[in-house]
Coordinates of C-alpha atoms in Angstrom, one line a residue:
M80 CA 47.2 -113.4 -67.1
D81 CA 49.3 -114.0 -64.3
V82 CA 52.8 -114.8 -64.2
E83 CA 52.8 -118.5 -64.2
S84 CA 50.4 -118.6 -67.2
V85 CA 52.9 -116.1 -68.8
A86 CA 55.6 -118.5 -68.3
A87 CA 53.6 -121.6 -69.0
T88 CA 53.2 -119.9 -72.7
L89 CA 57.0 -119.2 -72.9
R90 CA 58.0 -122.4 -72.1
T91 CA 55.0 -124.1 -74.9
P92 CA 56.0 -123.9 -78.5
E93 CA 52.4 -123.3 -80.5
L94 CA 51.9 -126.4 -82.8
D95 CA 50.5 -126.1 -86.2
D96 CA 47.7 -128.7 -87.7
D97 CA 50.2 -131.4 -88.4
G98 CA 51.8 -131.3 -84.7
R99 CA 54.7 -129.7 -85.7
I100 CA 56.2 -126.4 -83.9
K101 CA 55.0 -123.5 -86.0
R102 CA 57.9 -121.0 -87.0
T103 CA 57.2 -117.2 -86.8
G104 CA 59.0 -114.2 -88.9
E105 CA 61.0 -114.3 -91.6
G106 CA 63.9 -117.2 -90.6
K107 CA 64.1 -120.5 -92.6
S108 CA 64.9 -123.8 -91.2
T109 CA 68.7 -125.0 -91.4
S110 CA 70.6 -128.3 -91.5
L111 CA 74.7 -129.1 -90.5
L112 CA 75.3 -129.8 -94.1
G113 CA 73.1 -127.0 -95.4
G114 CA 70.5 -127.1 -98.4
S115 CA 66.9 -127.5 -98.0
E116 CA 64.0 -129.8 -99.2
D117 CA 64.0 -128.5 -102.3
Q118 CA 67.5 -128.5 -102.9
S119 CA 69.4 -131.5 -104.5
G120 CA 72.5 -132.8 -103.5
A121 CA 74.1 -132.2 -106.4
D122 CA 73.0 -128.6 -106.2
R123 CA 74.3 -128.2 -102.7
V124 CA 77.3 -129.1 -104.0
W125 CA 77.8 -126.8 -106.6
N126 CA 76.6 -123.9 -104.1
M127 CA 79.6 -124.8 -101.8
L128 CA 82.0 -124.6 -104.8
V129 CA 80.4 -120.8 -105.9
A130 CA 80.6 -120.1 -102.1
L131 CA 84.6 -121.5 -102.1
G132 CA 85.0 -119.2 -105.5
N133 CA 84.0 -115.9 -103.2
V134 CA 86.5 -116.8 -100.8
A135 CA 89.1 -117.5 -102.9
L136 CA 88.4 -113.8 -104.7
A137 CA 89.3 -112.4 -100.9
S138 CA 92.9 -114.0 -101.7
A139 CA 93.4 -111.6 -104.5
F140 CA 95.1 -109.3 -102.2
A141 CA 98.6 -111.4 -103.0
Q142 CA 99.1 -109.6 -106.3
I143 CA 99.3 -106.0 -104.7
L144 CA 101.8 -107.4 -101.8
F145 CA 104.8 -106.1 -103.6
D146 CA 102.9 -102.7 -104.4
I147 CA 102.3 -102.4 -100.9
Q148 CA 106.0 -103.7 -99.8
D149 CA 107.6 -101.0 -102.1
T150 CA 106.2 -97.8 -99.7
L151 CA 107.1 -99.3 -96.9
E152 CA 110.5 -97.8 -95.1
S153 CA 112.9 -99.5 -94.6
S154 CA 114.1 -99.2 -91.0
K155 CA 112.0 -102.2 -90.4
P156 CA 112.8 -105.6 -92.9
E157 CA 110.1 -105.1 -95.4
N158 CA 109.6 -108.8 -95.4
E159 CA 108.9 -109.0 -91.7
E160 CA 106.5 -106.4 -91.9
M161 CA 104.5 -108.3 -94.8
K162 CA 104.2 -111.4 -93.2
K163 CA 102.9 -109.4 -89.4
A164 CA 100.5 -107.4 -92.1
T165 CA 99.5 -110.9 -94.0
K166 CA 98.7 -113.0 -91.0
I167 CA 96.5 -110.3 -89.7
G168 CA 94.6 -109.8 -93.1
L169 CA 94.1 -113.3 -93.5
F170 CA 92.7 -113.7 -89.7
T171 CA 90.2 -110.6 -90.3
M172 CA 89.0 -112.0 -93.2
V173 CA 88.3 -115.4 -92.0
V174 CA 86.7 -114.0 -89.1
F175 CA 84.7 -111.7 -91.2
F176 CA 83.7 -114.4 -93.9
L177 CA 82.5 -117.1 -91.1
L178 CA 80.5 -114.4 -89.3
C179 CA 79.0 -113.2 -92.6
A180 CA 78.7 -117.3 -93.6
C181 CA 77.2 -118.5 -90.4
T182 CA 74.6 -115.6 -89.2
G183 CA 73.4 -115.4 -92.7
Y184 CA 72.5 -119.1 -92.8
A185 CA 71.1 -119.4 -89.1
A186 CA 69.1 -116.2 -90.2
F187 CA 67.7 -117.3 -94.2
G188 CA 68.9 -120.7 -94.5
A189 CA 69.3 -122.3 -97.6
E190 CA 67.5 -119.1 -99.3
T191 CA 70.0 -116.6 -98.3
A192 CA 70.5 -114.2 -101.0
G193 CA 74.1 -113.8 -102.5
N194 CA 74.1 -110.2 -101.3
I195 CA 71.8 -110.1 -98.4
L196 CA 72.2 -106.2 -98.2
T197 CA 70.5 -106.3 -101.8
G198 CA 68.5 -109.3 -101.6
P199 CA 65.2 -109.6 -103.1
K200 CA 63.0 -109.4 -100.0
P201 CA 63.5 -105.9 -98.5
L202 CA 65.4 -106.6 -94.5
K203 CA 64.7 -104.3 -91.4
P204 CA 65.5 -101.9 -90.0
F205 CA 65.4 -100.4 -93.4
W206 CA 68.3 -97.6 -92.0
L207 CA 70.7 -100.6 -90.8
M208 CA 70.6 -101.6 -94.7
Y209 CA 70.6 -98.6 -95.8
L210 CA 73.9 -97.8 -93.6
G211 CA 75.6 -101.2 -94.7
N212 CA 75.3 -100.4 -98.3
V213 CA 77.4 -96.9 -97.5
F214 CA 79.9 -98.8 -95.8
I215 CA 80.0 -100.8 -98.5
V216 CA 80.6 -98.6 -101.5
V217 CA 83.2 -96.4 -99.3
H218 CA 85.0 -99.8 -98.8
L219 CA 85.0 -101.0 -102.6
V220 CA 86.1 -97.3 -103.7
G221 CA 89.3 -97.4 -102.1
A222 CA 89.6 -101.7 -103.0
Y223 CA 88.9 -101.0 -106.3
Q224 CA 91.4 -98.4 -106.9
V225 CA 94.2 -100.3 -104.9
I226 CA 93.5 -104.3 -106.3
M227 CA 93.6 -102.5 -110.1
Q228 CA 96.7 -100.5 -109.8
P229 CA 98.7 -103.4 -111.2
V230 CA 96.3 -103.4 -114.2
Y231 CA 96.6 -99.6 -114.6
R232 CA 100.3 -99.7 -114.4
G233 CA 100.6 -102.0 -117.0
V234 CA 98.7 -100.4 -119.6
E235 CA 100.7 -97.5 -119.1
T236 CA 103.8 -98.7 -119.4
F237 CA 102.7 -100.6 -122.4
A238 CA 101.3 -97.2 -123.8
A239 CA 104.9 -95.3 -123.1
K240 CA 107.3 -97.6 -124.6
T241 CA 105.1 -98.0 -127.9
W242 CA 104.4 -94.0 -128.2
P243 CA 107.2 -92.5 -125.7
S244 CA 107.2 -89.1 -128.3
S245 CA 103.4 -89.0 -127.5
S246 CA 102.4 -86.1 -125.5
F247 CA 99.2 -87.5 -124.9
V248 CA 100.6 -90.5 -123.4
T249 CA 104.0 -89.2 -121.6
R250 CA 103.3 -85.4 -120.5
E251 CA 102.6 -84.5 -116.9
Y252 CA 100.6 -81.4 -116.4
P253 CA 101.4 -79.9 -112.9
L254 CA 98.3 -78.6 -111.2
R255 CA 98.3 -76.9 -107.7
I256 CA 95.1 -77.0 -105.7
A257 CA 95.3 -75.0 -102.1
K258 CA 98.9 -76.5 -100.4
I259 CA 98.5 -79.8 -102.4
T260 CA 100.4 -80.3 -106.0
F261 CA 100.5 -83.1 -108.1
S262 CA 100.5 -84.1 -111.9
V263 CA 97.5 -85.1 -114.3
N264 CA 98.4 -87.1 -117.2
M265 CA 96.0 -87.4 -120.0
L266 CA 96.5 -91.2 -120.7
R267 CA 96.1 -91.8 -117.1
L268 CA 92.6 -89.4 -116.6
V269 CA 91.0 -90.6 -120.1
W270 CA 91.4 -94.8 -119.9
R271 CA 91.4 -94.9 -116.2
T272 CA 88.0 -93.1 -116.2
L273 CA 86.8 -95.1 -119.2
F274 CA 87.8 -98.5 -117.5
V275 CA 85.5 -97.3 -114.3
V276 CA 82.7 -96.4 -116.5
V277 CA 82.7 -99.5 -118.6
A278 CA 83.7 -101.7 -115.7
T279 CA 80.2 -100.2 -113.7
V280 CA 78.2 -100.1 -116.4
L281 CA 78.8 -104.3 -117.2
A282 CA 79.1 -104.7 -113.5
M283 CA 75.3 -103.2 -113.5
A284 CA 74.3 -104.9 -116.7
M285 CA 75.2 -108.6 -115.5
P286 CA 73.8 -109.1 -112.4
F287 CA 75.5 -112.7 -111.6
F288 CA 77.0 -111.4 -108.4
N289 CA 77.6 -114.7 -106.7
D290 CA 78.7 -116.9 -109.9
M291 CA 81.1 -113.8 -111.2
L292 CA 82.9 -113.5 -108.2
A293 CA 83.2 -117.1 -107.7
L294 CA 84.4 -117.4 -111.7
L295 CA 87.0 -114.5 -111.2
G296 CA 88.1 -115.8 -107.5
A297 CA 88.5 -119.1 -109.3
L298 CA 90.9 -118.0 -112.0
G299 CA 93.4 -115.7 -110.0
F300 CA 93.5 -118.2 -106.8
W301 CA 95.9 -120.8 -108.0
P302 CA 98.2 -119.2 -110.0
L303 CA 98.4 -115.7 -108.2
V304 CA 97.9 -117.2 -104.1
V305 CA 99.4 -120.7 -104.6
Y306 CA 101.5 -121.5 -107.7
F307 CA 103.8 -118.7 -108.1
P308 CA 104.3 -118.2 -104.0
V309 CA 105.2 -122.2 -103.9
E310 CA 107.2 -122.0 -106.8
M311 CA 109.2 -119.2 -105.7
S312 CA 109.5 -120.4 -101.7
I313 CA 111.2 -123.5 -103.3
V314 CA 113.4 -121.5 -105.2
N315 CA 114.5 -119.4 -102.4
L316 CA 114.7 -121.9 -99.7
K317 CA 116.5 -124.2 -102.3
T318 CA 114.4 -126.9 -101.7
K319 CA 115.3 -130.5 -103.1
K320 CA 113.2 -131.8 -105.5
G321 CA 112.2 -135.2 -104.2
S322 CA 112.2 -134.1 -100.7
L323 CA 109.5 -134.6 -98.6
R324 CA 109.2 -130.4 -98.1
W325 CA 108.9 -130.8 -102.1
F326 CA 106.1 -133.7 -102.2
G327 CA 104.2 -131.8 -99.7
L328 CA 104.7 -128.0 -101.2
Q329 CA 103.4 -129.8 -104.8
L330 CA 100.6 -131.6 -103.3
L331 CA 99.5 -128.3 -101.9
S332 CA 99.4 -126.6 -105.1
L333 CA 97.7 -129.7 -107.2
L334 CA 95.2 -129.7 -104.5
C335 CA 94.2 -125.8 -104.9
L336 CA 94.3 -126.5 -108.3
L337 CA 91.6 -129.1 -108.1
V338 CA 89.4 -126.8 -106.5
S339 CA 89.8 -123.7 -108.3
V340 CA 88.8 -125.7 -111.4
A341 CA 86.0 -127.1 -109.3
T342 CA 85.1 -123.7 -108.3
A343 CA 85.3 -122.4 -112.2
C344 CA 83.0 -125.4 -113.2
A345 CA 80.2 -124.5 -110.7
A346 CA 80.6 -120.7 -111.7
V347 CA 80.6 -121.2 -115.2
R348 CA 77.2 -123.5 -114.3
G349 CA 75.8 -120.7 -112.4
L350 CA 76.0 -117.9 -115.0
S351 CA 74.4 -120.1 -117.8
R352 CA 71.7 -120.8 -115.7
G353 CA 71.0 -117.5 -115.1
L354 CA 71.5 -116.3 -118.6
A355 CA 68.4 -118.4 -119.1
K356 CA 66.3 -115.6 -116.9
Y357 CA 68.8 -112.6 -117.9
K358 CA 67.4 -108.9 -118.7
P359 CA 69.8 -106.3 -119.0
F360 CA 70.2 -104.7 -115.6
M361 CA 68.0 -107.1 -114.3
Y362 CA 67.0 -110.8 -113.5
K363 CA 63.4 -111.9 -115.0
E364 CA 61.4 -112.9 -111.7

């Protein structure tokens, strides 16, 4: 076969029996508004709301901003440093989410798995999928511990106030390994370990990945990310009630509340549908 024949073959798409272009590979057809022929308009809207809940969950870092700020040095104003860090973090989050969403949808269409790395169909090359899962584990081990610090501290503070004379709750046991010195508290050791074990087992037993993340994101997004910061801004800047700025902030808070409520409804709907085919630690195919 000469060069011209090869070029003509590459330019001319292969057609099926109905005269349509034959697709090859594992890719799926896509459209600007999403969905597929097997998906109704209502399902498309529900799925979009669930996706919004997944994005909202990434904004949960707002609850640990103050903890991070407390660790900063005072050589530079902490609020300025946190503003810079927040802008960089939000920009990075948006870029990663857009890349994952757009490339995943372009490759698999409406059948994109909630977690591409652990989807129902094995993807190739396998080594790249395994490497991606390793990176996810490394990321979550650190992020999980940081995000849960307010919960840990709240429980341990409550226990210390309730049982101040208990050595199990309050006593610190100093330990030294090589040049590293640290202390161990029995309450922290026991209850944090049990918490991680129980949370991991529950996550494995209820594999509702997208819907569960959307529900958690919807529950935490409006109160932690929108309402409290907006109200603190109004008080801090002494925004006059009834002013244009006040109305704008309240409108923003209301719109985000409606999004959170709609997202929570979509997540609950997805969880209820998932329960119909649920088995412990696995889905019923």
